Short mmCIF file of C-alpha atoms and ligand atoms in Angstrom, two decimals:
data_model
loop_
_atom_site.label_atom_id
_atom_site.label_comp_id
_atom_site.label_asym_id
_atom_site.label_seq_id
_atom_site.Cartn_x
_atom_site.Cartn_y
_atom_site.Cartn_z
CA UNK A 285 -9.00 44.82 -27.07
CA UNK A 286 -5.88 46.51 -25.64
CA UNK A 287 -5.76 50.09 -26.86
CA UNK A 288 -2.37 49.59 -28.56
CA UNK A 289 -3.60 46.94 -30.99
CA UNK A 290 -6.07 48.96 -32.97
CA UNK A 291 -4.44 48.98 -36.41
CA UNK A 292 -7.68 50.07 -38.09
CA UNK A 293 -8.35 52.95 -35.72
CA UNK A 294 -10.53 55.57 -37.49
CA UNK A 295 -10.52 53.72 -40.80
CA UNK A 296 -13.85 53.19 -42.63
CA UNK A 297 -15.81 50.18 -41.35
CA UNK A 298 -16.70 49.02 -44.87
CA UNK A 299 -14.19 46.23 -45.70
CA UNK A 300 -13.03 47.28 -49.19
CA UNK A 301 -12.52 50.89 -48.16
CA UNK A 302 -10.82 49.75 -44.98
CA UNK A 303 -8.33 47.71 -47.01
CA UNK A 304 -7.55 50.74 -49.21
CA UNK A 305 -7.20 52.99 -46.15
CA UNK A 306 -4.69 50.56 -44.63
CA UNK A 307 -2.63 50.66 -47.82
CA UNK A 308 -2.68 54.46 -47.99
CA UNK A 309 -1.92 54.93 -44.31
CA UNK A 310 1.08 52.59 -44.62
CA UNK A 311 2.66 55.20 -46.92
CA UNK A 312 2.54 57.99 -44.31
CA UNK A 313 2.36 56.37 -40.86
CA UNK A 314 6.14 56.66 -40.38
CA UNK A 315 6.83 59.93 -42.22
CA UNK A 316 8.53 62.75 -40.27
CA UNK A 317 6.26 65.26 -38.54
CA UNK A 318 6.09 68.83 -39.77
CA UNK A 319 4.50 70.94 -37.00
CA UNK A 320 4.18 74.48 -38.38
CA UNK A 321 2.07 75.95 -35.60
CA UNK A 322 1.74 75.20 -31.89
CA UNK A 323 2.35 76.36 -28.37
CA UNK A 324 5.01 74.09 -26.93
CA UNK A 325 7.22 76.06 -24.53
CA UNK A 326 10.65 76.37 -26.22
CA UNK A 327 12.26 76.18 -22.75
CA UNK A 328 11.18 72.54 -22.65
CA UNK A 329 13.53 71.68 -25.51
CA UNK A 330 16.17 74.31 -24.76
CA UNK A 331 16.64 73.09 -21.19
CA UNK A 332 15.78 69.44 -21.77
CA UNK A 333 14.86 68.81 -18.14
CA UNK A 334 12.81 65.74 -17.12
CA UNK A 335 9.06 66.27 -17.20
CA UNK A 336 7.31 66.71 -13.84
CA UNK A 337 4.78 64.21 -12.51
CA UNK A 338 2.11 62.70 -14.82
CA UNK A 339 -0.60 65.11 -13.69
CA UNK A 340 1.49 68.22 -14.26
CA UNK A 341 2.47 66.89 -17.67
CA UNK A 342 -0.88 65.61 -18.92
CA UNK A 343 -3.76 67.17 -16.97
CA UNK A 344 -3.00 70.53 -15.32
CA UNK A 345 -2.02 72.38 -18.54
CA UNK A 346 -4.65 70.72 -20.79
CA UNK A 347 -7.66 73.04 -20.96
CA UNK A 348 -9.66 70.47 -23.00
CA UNK A 349 -9.55 68.24 -19.90
CA UNK A 350 -10.01 70.78 -17.12
CA UNK A 351 -12.97 72.51 -18.84
CA UNK A 352 -14.84 69.21 -19.20
CA UNK A 353 -14.50 68.55 -15.48
CA UNK A 354 -15.50 72.15 -14.76
CA UNK A 355 -18.65 71.52 -16.86
CA UNK A 356 -19.53 68.80 -14.35
CA UNK A 357 -18.82 70.92 -11.31
CA UNK A 358 -15.18 70.08 -10.54
CA UNK A 359 -13.33 73.39 -10.00
CA UNK A 360 -10.01 73.76 -11.86
CA UNK A 361 -8.24 74.44 -8.53
CA UNK A 362 -8.98 70.81 -7.54
CA UNK A 363 -7.05 69.77 -10.66
CA UNK A 364 -4.07 71.96 -9.82
CA UNK A 365 -4.74 74.83 -12.24
CA UNK A 366 -2.85 77.86 -10.81
CA UNK A 367 -4.84 80.87 -9.58
CA UNK A 368 -4.13 84.49 -10.49
CA UNK A 369 -4.03 85.66 -6.90
CA UNK A 370 -1.90 82.76 -5.73
CA UNK A 371 -4.63 81.26 -3.56
CA UNK A 372 -3.96 77.58 -2.92
CA UNK A 373 -4.78 74.81 -5.39
CA UNK A 374 -4.29 71.06 -5.25
CA UNK A 375 -0.58 70.28 -5.56
CA UNK A 376 -0.52 66.53 -5.02
CA UNK A 377 -0.08 64.97 -8.48
CA UNK A 378 -1.54 61.63 -7.40
CA UNK A 379 -4.65 63.23 -5.91
CA UNK A 380 -5.17 65.22 -9.12
CA UNK A 381 -4.78 62.04 -11.15
CA UNK A 382 -7.27 60.09 -9.04
CA UNK A 383 -9.82 62.89 -9.26
CA UNK A 384 -9.37 62.98 -13.03
CA UNK A 385 -9.72 59.19 -13.35
CA UNK A 386 -12.99 59.28 -11.41
CA UNK A 387 -14.37 61.45 -14.22
CA UNK A 388 -12.79 59.62 -17.17
CA UNK A 389 -16.22 58.46 -18.42
CA UNK A 390 -16.99 62.11 -19.30
CA UNK A 391 -14.55 61.83 -22.21
CA UNK A 392 -16.22 58.89 -23.99
CA UNK A 393 -16.48 59.77 -27.69
CA UNK A 394 -14.23 62.84 -27.41
CA UNK A 395 -10.89 63.47 -29.15
CA UNK A 396 -9.37 64.11 -25.71
CA UNK A 397 -9.98 60.48 -24.80
CA UNK A 398 -8.49 59.31 -28.08
CA UNK A 399 -5.41 61.54 -27.76
CA UNK A 400 -4.76 60.57 -24.15
CA UNK A 401 -5.26 56.83 -24.70
CA UNK A 402 -3.02 56.92 -27.74
CA UNK A 403 -0.44 58.88 -25.72
CA UNK A 404 -0.46 56.17 -23.03
CA UNK A 405 -0.04 53.36 -25.52
CA UNK A 406 2.12 54.87 -28.26
CA UNK A 407 4.34 57.20 -26.26
CA UNK A 408 4.49 55.41 -22.88
CA UNK A 409 3.76 51.83 -23.94
CA UNK A 410 1.13 51.47 -21.20
CA UNK A 411 -1.86 49.31 -22.13
CA UNK A 412 -3.82 49.41 -18.88
CA UNK A 413 -7.21 50.98 -19.51
CA UNK A 414 -7.69 54.04 -17.30
CA UNK A 415 -10.49 53.82 -14.72
CA UNK A 416 -10.96 54.86 -11.09
CA UNK A 417 -9.70 51.38 -10.13
CA UNK A 418 -6.54 51.56 -12.27
CA UNK A 419 -5.69 55.21 -11.60
CA UNK A 420 -2.75 54.47 -9.29
CA UNK A 421 -1.39 51.73 -11.51
CA UNK A 422 -1.37 54.02 -14.58
CA UNK A 423 0.06 56.93 -12.58
CA UNK A 424 2.92 54.83 -11.23
CA UNK A 425 3.71 53.41 -14.65
CA UNK A 426 3.79 56.89 -16.18
CA UNK A 427 5.92 58.28 -13.35
CA UNK A 428 8.42 55.44 -13.70
CA UNK A 429 8.81 56.10 -17.44
CA UNK A 430 9.14 59.87 -16.94
CA UNK A 431 12.09 59.31 -14.60
CA UNK A 432 14.17 57.72 -17.36
CA UNK A 433 16.48 59.45 -19.89
CA UNK A 434 14.39 58.19 -22.83
CA UNK A 435 11.60 60.49 -21.75
CA UNK A 436 13.53 63.74 -21.71
CA UNK A 437 12.05 66.26 -24.19
CA UNK A 438 14.87 66.03 -26.75
CA UNK A 439 14.88 62.23 -26.68
CA UNK A 440 11.11 62.25 -27.27
CA UNK A 441 11.51 64.80 -30.07
CA UNK A 442 13.84 62.31 -31.82
CA UNK A 443 11.52 59.37 -31.14
CA UNK A 444 8.49 61.31 -32.40
CA UNK A 445 10.43 61.86 -35.64
CA UNK A 446 9.68 65.59 -35.66
CA UNK A 447 11.48 67.32 -38.51
CA UNK A 448 10.39 70.87 -37.68
CA UNK A 449 8.47 72.27 -34.71
CA UNK A 450 7.35 75.90 -34.65
CA UNK A 451 6.63 77.51 -31.28
CA UNK A 452 4.79 80.84 -30.90
CA UNK A 453 6.23 83.95 -29.24
CA UNK A 454 5.27 87.57 -28.62
CA UNK A 455 7.42 90.33 -30.18
CA UNK A 456 8.26 91.21 -26.54
CA UNK A 457 9.93 87.82 -26.04
CA UNK A 458 13.73 88.09 -26.09
CA UNK A 459 13.92 84.73 -27.91
CA UNK A 460 16.56 83.62 -25.40
CA UNK A 461 15.34 80.01 -25.44
CA UNK A 462 15.56 79.96 -29.22
CA UNK A 463 19.11 81.39 -29.03
CA UNK A 464 20.02 78.53 -26.70
CA UNK A 465 18.46 76.03 -29.10
CA UNK A 466 20.44 77.58 -31.99
CA UNK A 467 23.67 77.37 -29.96
CA UNK A 468 22.97 73.66 -29.42
CA UNK A 469 22.38 73.10 -33.14
CA UNK A 470 18.61 72.76 -32.71
CA UNK A 471 17.34 76.19 -33.79
CA UNK A 472 17.95 79.12 -36.11
CA UNK A 473 16.94 79.39 -39.78
CA UNK A 474 16.28 75.91 -41.18
CA UNK A 475 16.51 74.50 -37.64
CA UNK A 476 14.44 71.83 -35.96
CA UNK A 477 12.78 74.21 -33.50
CA UNK A 478 11.79 77.65 -34.80
CA UNK A 479 9.64 80.49 -33.53
CA UNK A 480 6.51 82.21 -34.90
CA UNK A 481 5.83 85.96 -34.72
CA UNK A 482 2.57 86.50 -32.79
CA UNK A 483 2.00 90.23 -32.20
CA UNK A 484 -1.50 90.20 -30.61
CA UNK A 485 -0.32 91.73 -27.31
CA UNK A 486 1.03 94.84 -29.08
CA UNK A 487 -1.77 95.08 -31.68
CA UNK A 488 -5.02 94.45 -29.79
CA UNK A 489 -5.90 97.75 -28.10
CA UNK A 490 -8.05 95.84 -25.61
CA UNK A 491 -5.18 93.65 -24.53
CA UNK A 492 -4.28 94.18 -20.88
CA UNK A 493 -1.30 96.55 -20.74
CA UNK A 494 -1.37 97.26 -24.48
CA UNK A 495 0.20 100.68 -24.07
CA UNK A 496 2.86 99.42 -21.66
CA UNK A 497 3.59 96.62 -24.11
CA UNK A 498 4.09 99.17 -26.90
CA UNK A 499 6.49 101.11 -24.62
CA UNK A 500 8.41 97.90 -24.08
CA UNK A 501 8.45 97.24 -27.83
CA UNK A 502 10.14 100.62 -28.21
CA UNK A 503 12.74 99.82 -25.54
CA UNK A 504 13.59 96.46 -27.11
CA UNK A 505 14.02 97.86 -30.62
CA UNK A 506 15.31 101.38 -29.94
CA UNK A 507 12.45 102.80 -32.02
CA UNK A 508 10.18 105.63 -30.87
CA UNK A 509 6.90 103.77 -30.39
CA UNK A 510 5.29 107.03 -29.25
CA UNK A 511 4.59 107.56 -32.95
CA UNK A 512 2.76 105.31 -35.39
CA UNK A 513 5.72 105.35 -37.80
CA UNK A 514 8.05 104.28 -34.99
CA UNK A 515 5.60 101.55 -33.97
CA UNK A 516 5.61 100.10 -37.50
CA UNK A 517 9.41 100.33 -37.63
CA UNK A 518 9.63 98.49 -34.29
CA UNK A 519 7.36 95.70 -35.56
CA UNK A 520 9.47 95.34 -38.71
CA UNK A 521 12.58 95.16 -36.58
CA UNK A 522 11.16 92.38 -34.36
CA UNK A 523 10.05 90.45 -37.44
CA UNK A 524 13.67 90.54 -38.65
CA UNK A 525 14.84 89.24 -35.26
CA UNK A 526 12.27 86.44 -35.43
CA UNK A 527 13.37 85.52 -38.96
CA UNK A 528 16.96 85.36 -37.71
CA UNK A 529 15.69 82.95 -35.02
CA UNK A 530 14.20 80.75 -37.75
CA UNK A 531 10.62 82.05 -38.01
CA UNK A 532 8.90 81.45 -41.33
CA UNK A 533 5.44 82.64 -40.33
CA UNK A 534 3.43 85.10 -38.27
CA UNK A 535 0.21 84.30 -36.44
CA UNK A 536 -2.69 86.63 -35.79
CA UNK A 537 -5.44 85.81 -33.28
CA UNK A 538 -8.23 88.33 -33.87
CA UNK A 539 -11.84 88.29 -32.75
CA UNK A 540 -13.00 88.58 -36.37
CA UNK A 541 -11.45 88.18 -39.81
CA UNK A 542 -12.08 91.84 -40.58
CA UNK A 543 -9.47 93.70 -42.62
CA UNK A 544 -9.43 97.41 -43.35
CA UNK A 545 -7.12 100.10 -44.72
CA UNK A 546 -7.39 103.10 -42.39
CA UNK A 547 -4.90 105.02 -44.52
CA UNK A 548 -3.78 108.24 -42.86
CA UNK A 549 -6.32 107.73 -40.04
CA UNK A 550 -4.29 104.82 -38.65
CA UNK A 551 -1.85 107.23 -36.99
CA UNK A 552 -4.72 109.17 -35.39
CA UNK A 553 -6.28 105.99 -33.96
CA UNK A 554 -2.86 104.90 -32.67
CA UNK A 555 -2.29 108.30 -31.01
CA UNK A 556 -5.73 108.22 -29.34
CA UNK A 557 -5.13 104.76 -27.99
CA UNK A 558 -1.67 105.68 -26.71
CA UNK A 559 -3.21 108.59 -24.80
CA UNK A 560 -5.76 106.20 -23.28
CA UNK A 561 -8.58 107.82 -25.26
CA UNK A 562 -9.57 105.07 -27.69
CA UNK A 563 -13.11 105.49 -29.01
CA UNK A 564 -15.71 102.76 -29.52
CA UNK A 565 -14.81 100.78 -32.63
CA UNK A 566 -11.13 101.85 -32.58
CA UNK A 567 -9.95 98.50 -31.33
CA UNK A 568 -11.59 96.46 -34.08
CA UNK A 569 -10.69 98.98 -36.79
CA UNK A 570 -7.07 99.16 -35.70
CA UNK A 571 -6.73 95.36 -35.56
CA UNK A 572 -8.32 95.10 -39.01
CA UNK A 573 -5.97 97.76 -40.36
CA UNK A 574 -2.92 96.07 -38.86
CA UNK A 575 -3.72 92.89 -40.78
CA UNK A 576 -3.21 94.93 -43.95
CA UNK A 577 0.01 96.40 -42.57
CA UNK A 578 1.24 92.91 -41.72
CA UNK A 579 0.36 91.72 -45.25
CA UNK A 580 2.52 94.56 -46.59
CA UNK A 581 5.36 93.53 -44.27
CA UNK A 582 4.96 89.91 -45.41
CA UNK A 583 5.39 90.96 -49.03
CA UNK A 584 8.76 92.43 -48.01
CA UNK A 585 10.09 89.86 -45.56
CA UNK A 586 8.35 86.68 -46.74
CA UNK A 587 6.71 85.58 -43.47
CA UNK A 588 3.63 83.40 -44.10
CA UNK A 589 0.57 84.93 -42.38
CA UNK A 590 -1.66 82.71 -40.28
CA UNK A 591 -5.05 84.12 -39.33
CA UNK A 592 -6.86 82.56 -36.35
CA UNK A 593 -10.14 84.47 -35.91
CA UNK A 594 -13.41 83.67 -34.20
CA UNK A 595 -12.68 83.03 -30.50
CA UNK A 596 -14.53 85.01 -27.87
CA UNK A 597 -11.76 85.06 -25.31
CA UNK A 598 -12.50 84.69 -21.59
CA UNK A 599 -16.23 84.12 -22.16
CA UNK A 600 -16.33 82.34 -18.80
CA UNK A 601 -15.60 85.42 -16.73
CA UNK A 602 -15.55 83.55 -13.41
CA UNK A 603 -12.87 81.27 -14.80
CA UNK A 604 -10.89 84.20 -16.18
CA UNK A 605 -11.10 86.10 -12.89
CA UNK A 606 -9.79 83.12 -10.97
CA UNK A 607 -7.35 81.44 -13.33
CA UNK A 608 -6.58 83.89 -16.17
CA UNK A 609 -6.29 83.27 -19.90
CA UNK A 610 -6.05 80.05 -21.91
CA UNK A 611 -7.58 77.73 -19.32
CA UNK A 612 -10.70 76.68 -21.21
CA UNK A 613 -12.95 79.73 -20.92
CA UNK A 614 -12.99 80.71 -24.61
CA UNK A 615 -16.03 80.06 -26.85
CA UNK A 616 -16.26 80.19 -30.68
CA UNK A 617 -18.57 82.64 -32.44
CA UNK A 618 -20.04 83.05 -35.93
CA UNK A 619 -17.23 84.23 -38.20
CA UNK A 620 -17.67 85.93 -41.56
CA UNK A 621 -14.84 85.90 -44.12
CA UNK A 622 -16.19 86.99 -47.53
CA UNK A 623 -16.73 90.66 -46.74
CA UNK A 624 -14.25 90.78 -43.89
CA UNK A 625 -11.29 89.78 -46.06
CA UNK A 626 -12.32 91.84 -49.12
CA UNK A 627 -10.05 94.85 -48.37
CA UNK A 628 -7.02 92.57 -47.93
CA UNK A 629 -7.90 90.55 -51.03
CA UNK A 630 -8.54 93.69 -53.12
CA UNK A 631 -5.07 94.86 -52.26
CA UNK A 632 -3.02 91.65 -52.37
CA UNK A 633 -5.27 88.61 -52.96
CA UNK A 634 -3.90 87.81 -56.39
CA UNK A 635 -0.26 88.31 -55.46
CA UNK A 636 1.31 84.86 -55.20
CA UNK A 637 4.14 86.32 -53.10
CA UNK A 638 1.67 86.71 -50.23
CA UNK A 639 0.62 83.57 -48.41
CA UNK A 640 -2.25 83.73 -45.91
CA UNK A 641 -3.32 80.55 -44.12
CA UNK A 642 -6.92 80.85 -42.88
CA UNK A 643 -8.29 78.95 -39.91
CA UNK A 644 -11.79 78.88 -38.50
CA UNK A 645 -13.77 77.91 -35.42
CA UNK A 646 -16.97 78.20 -37.47
CA UNK A 647 -17.43 74.99 -39.39
CA UNK A 648 -20.36 76.42 -41.37
CA UNK A 649 -17.91 78.55 -43.36
CA UNK A 650 -15.99 75.62 -44.90
CA UNK A 651 -18.33 75.07 -47.86
CA UNK A 652 -19.91 78.49 -48.16
CA UNK A 653 -16.93 80.83 -47.71
CA UNK A 654 -13.52 79.33 -47.10
CA UNK A 655 -13.31 76.74 -49.88
CA UNK A 656 -14.51 79.23 -52.54
CA UNK A 657 -12.08 81.88 -51.26
CA UNK A 658 -9.07 79.57 -51.15
CA UNK A 659 -10.16 78.09 -54.48
CA UNK A 660 -10.12 81.52 -56.14
CA UNK A 661 -7.33 83.65 -54.65
CA UNK A 662 -3.62 82.96 -55.11
CA UNK A 663 -2.72 84.33 -51.70
CA UNK A 664 -5.10 82.11 -49.67
CA UNK A 665 -4.73 78.60 -48.26
CA UNK A 666 -6.93 76.74 -45.79
CA UNK A 667 -5.45 75.70 -42.47
CA UNK A 668 -6.43 72.44 -40.79
CA UNK A 669 -9.48 72.27 -38.50
CA UNK A 670 -8.44 74.05 -35.33
CA UNK A 671 -9.08 73.76 -31.57
CA UNK A 672 -12.75 72.82 -31.04
CA UNK A 673 -12.73 71.51 -34.63
CA UNK A 674 -9.56 69.41 -34.25
CA UNK A 675 -11.38 66.08 -34.06
CA UNK A 676 -11.79 63.00 -36.25
CA UNK A 677 -15.35 63.94 -37.21
CA UNK A 678 -14.47 67.50 -38.28
CA UNK A 679 -11.19 66.50 -39.99
CA UNK A 680 -13.33 64.16 -42.10
CA UNK A 681 -15.99 66.79 -42.73
CA UNK A 682 -13.25 69.30 -43.64
CA UNK A 683 -12.15 67.10 -46.55
CA UNK A 684 -15.78 66.40 -47.50
CA UNK A 685 -16.82 70.06 -47.53
CA UNK A 686 -13.68 71.70 -48.92
CA UNK A 687 -12.14 69.38 -51.50
CA UNK A 688 -14.75 69.71 -54.24
CA UNK A 689 -14.21 73.47 -54.47
CA UNK A 690 -10.65 74.07 -53.30
CA UNK A 691 -9.03 70.70 -54.06
CA UNK A 692 -6.31 69.31 -51.80
CA UNK A 693 -3.61 71.74 -52.88
CA UNK A 694 -5.23 74.89 -51.49
CA UNK A 695 -5.02 73.35 -48.02
CA UNK A 696 -1.97 73.77 -45.82
CA UNK A 697 -1.58 70.37 -44.15
CA UNK A 698 -2.25 69.32 -40.58
CA UNK A 699 -1.46 71.70 -37.72
CA UNK A 700 -1.53 70.32 -34.16
CA UNK A 701 -1.66 73.75 -32.45
CA UNK A 702 -0.94 72.02 -29.16
CA UNK A 703 0.65 72.92 -25.85
CA UNK A 704 0.84 69.23 -25.00
CA UNK A 705 4.20 68.03 -26.33
CA UNK A 706 3.45 64.32 -25.79
CA UNK A 707 0.28 64.51 -27.87
CA UNK A 708 2.02 65.75 -31.04
CA UNK A 709 2.64 62.35 -32.70
CA UNK A 710 -0.84 61.17 -31.74
CA UNK A 711 -2.60 64.17 -33.27
CA UNK A 712 -0.69 63.93 -36.54
CA UNK A 713 -1.46 60.22 -36.64
CA UNK A 714 -5.19 60.91 -36.25
CA UNK A 715 -5.10 63.37 -39.19
CA UNK A 716 -3.18 60.90 -41.37
CA UNK A 717 -5.68 58.14 -40.59
CA UNK A 718 -8.67 60.33 -41.39
CA UNK A 719 -7.11 61.42 -44.69
CA UNK A 720 -6.39 57.77 -45.54
CA UNK A 721 -10.07 56.99 -44.94
CA UNK A 722 -11.27 59.89 -47.07
CA UNK A 723 -8.95 59.08 -49.97
CA UNK A 724 -9.91 55.39 -49.70
CA UNK A 725 -13.52 56.36 -50.33
CA UNK A 726 -12.57 58.38 -53.43
CA UNK A 727 -10.66 55.35 -54.72
CA UNK A 728 -13.49 52.91 -53.90
CA UNK A 729 -15.98 55.14 -55.72
CA UNK A 730 -13.69 55.25 -58.77
CA UNK A 731 -13.22 58.99 -58.41
CA UNK A 732 -9.44 58.85 -58.00
CA UNK A 733 -6.93 56.19 -59.11
CA UNK A 734 -4.95 54.55 -56.31
CA UNK A 735 -1.58 55.85 -57.52
CA UNK A 736 -2.84 59.45 -57.35
CA UNK A 737 -4.39 58.87 -53.92
CA UNK A 738 -1.01 57.52 -52.81
CA UNK A 739 0.77 60.64 -54.04
CA UNK A 740 -1.88 62.88 -52.45
CA UNK A 741 -1.67 61.38 -48.98
CA UNK A 742 2.11 61.89 -48.88
CA UNK A 743 1.59 65.48 -50.03
CA UNK A 744 -0.99 66.12 -47.29
CA UNK A 745 1.07 64.56 -44.51
CA UNK A 746 4.47 65.93 -45.42
CA UNK A 747 5.18 67.83 -48.63
CA UNK A 748 2.42 70.44 -48.45
CA UNK A 749 3.01 71.74 -44.92
CA UNK A 750 6.74 71.85 -45.59
CA UNK A 751 6.25 73.84 -48.78
CA UNK A 752 3.43 76.11 -47.55
CA UNK A 753 5.32 77.11 -44.41
CA UNK A 754 8.62 77.46 -46.29
CA UNK A 755 10.57 74.87 -44.35
CA UNK A 756 12.68 74.26 -47.45
CA UNK A 757 14.25 71.04 -48.54
CA UNK A 758 16.44 70.48 -45.49
CA UNK A 759 16.48 66.83 -44.51
CA UNK A 760 16.59 65.68 -40.86
ZN1 ZN B 2 -2.34 78.51 -31.92
#
């Protein structure tokens, strides 16, 4: 069967549930996309230049793909992944593509295969099944499409029917690309492309160049970041600048979900770290304390807080040494939420003005910790399965493990969290199909009437993310 004609993709195999899933999916398949969190480079849309060759678009930047080949002994340099020291890597797009196609069987049963196949068929209208034999044919077809004006980033944005896309920037970013987008009518508050405040590089004491970054934060804002009070003032000032550029949320990538109020000791820890004399435990304590500070800032300025804990960054040290961050060397770890979040929840958990969206890389916490927390605190919502968990099987298990305790309305809607612009419509489509299948089962088991399932699926696909992330009622 050609990959494009799979109308029942991911729907239940049982015929009566499949029929219900079709009906439910029909209500959301064409709805606009709300993408509240991701890592698309804003320059892509600000500059609207043609994409490079198929390999540089689809393979080189996709760490899901390059890490799988690495796991079978193919070094990332052979797939064109840049090196830190500038030593040479493969630059021929066609050679990269052929090498990738030779290993395509590795992706059987993975979401990467599903996303890429659906990208070929739905975005590029190419039905040829990828294999070592068809590698050149698929590459040439993709390259031909990419050369045309219909495949410029802004044209694709329109075709994908994206209503809002949030990118993610450091407080040290000058937001110049977002200013250009605003000048073109694409950005700014209520715009189609907005930013997200992600302060990890000025908060995590173990971040390379943390102290230099804090100096820079002072230069950008005119605040004295030699003092803790000046540091907080500088962060508040950057948050205001981000809000002016359209941001509605902040994002915090910590190793753990730990929160802590250091009180007056926060300034002492900050001073030690600024003098290069941080003590063991300072880094985790300071990060935990800053989550409370950011919650306080959120109460004032209204930014929704997203918390992304649980990744051991750069676990593959060889990979990090050669190719740097975010190239597939991170590994999830056990993550605890109940005790970790208690200080934050004691302080602000019942305040409906605060909105914290929790993500996890530890699936075991869905039933035991996250659903009970989100089902009992006004400030908490559950984010969609993220990264290693962004897959049809886990999206399904997420609904199965969370709904009975937290319901649907303590979840925040699907988040693609992707760097891969062309995969955005595909990923949202997968989530909508899985939700249609889950709701179809509830209907078939007489646990939910069809009209309420119909309302729910539209809420999950569109209304909830828009409301949770404060994208307002603006229509495209
Ligand atoms: Zn992210």
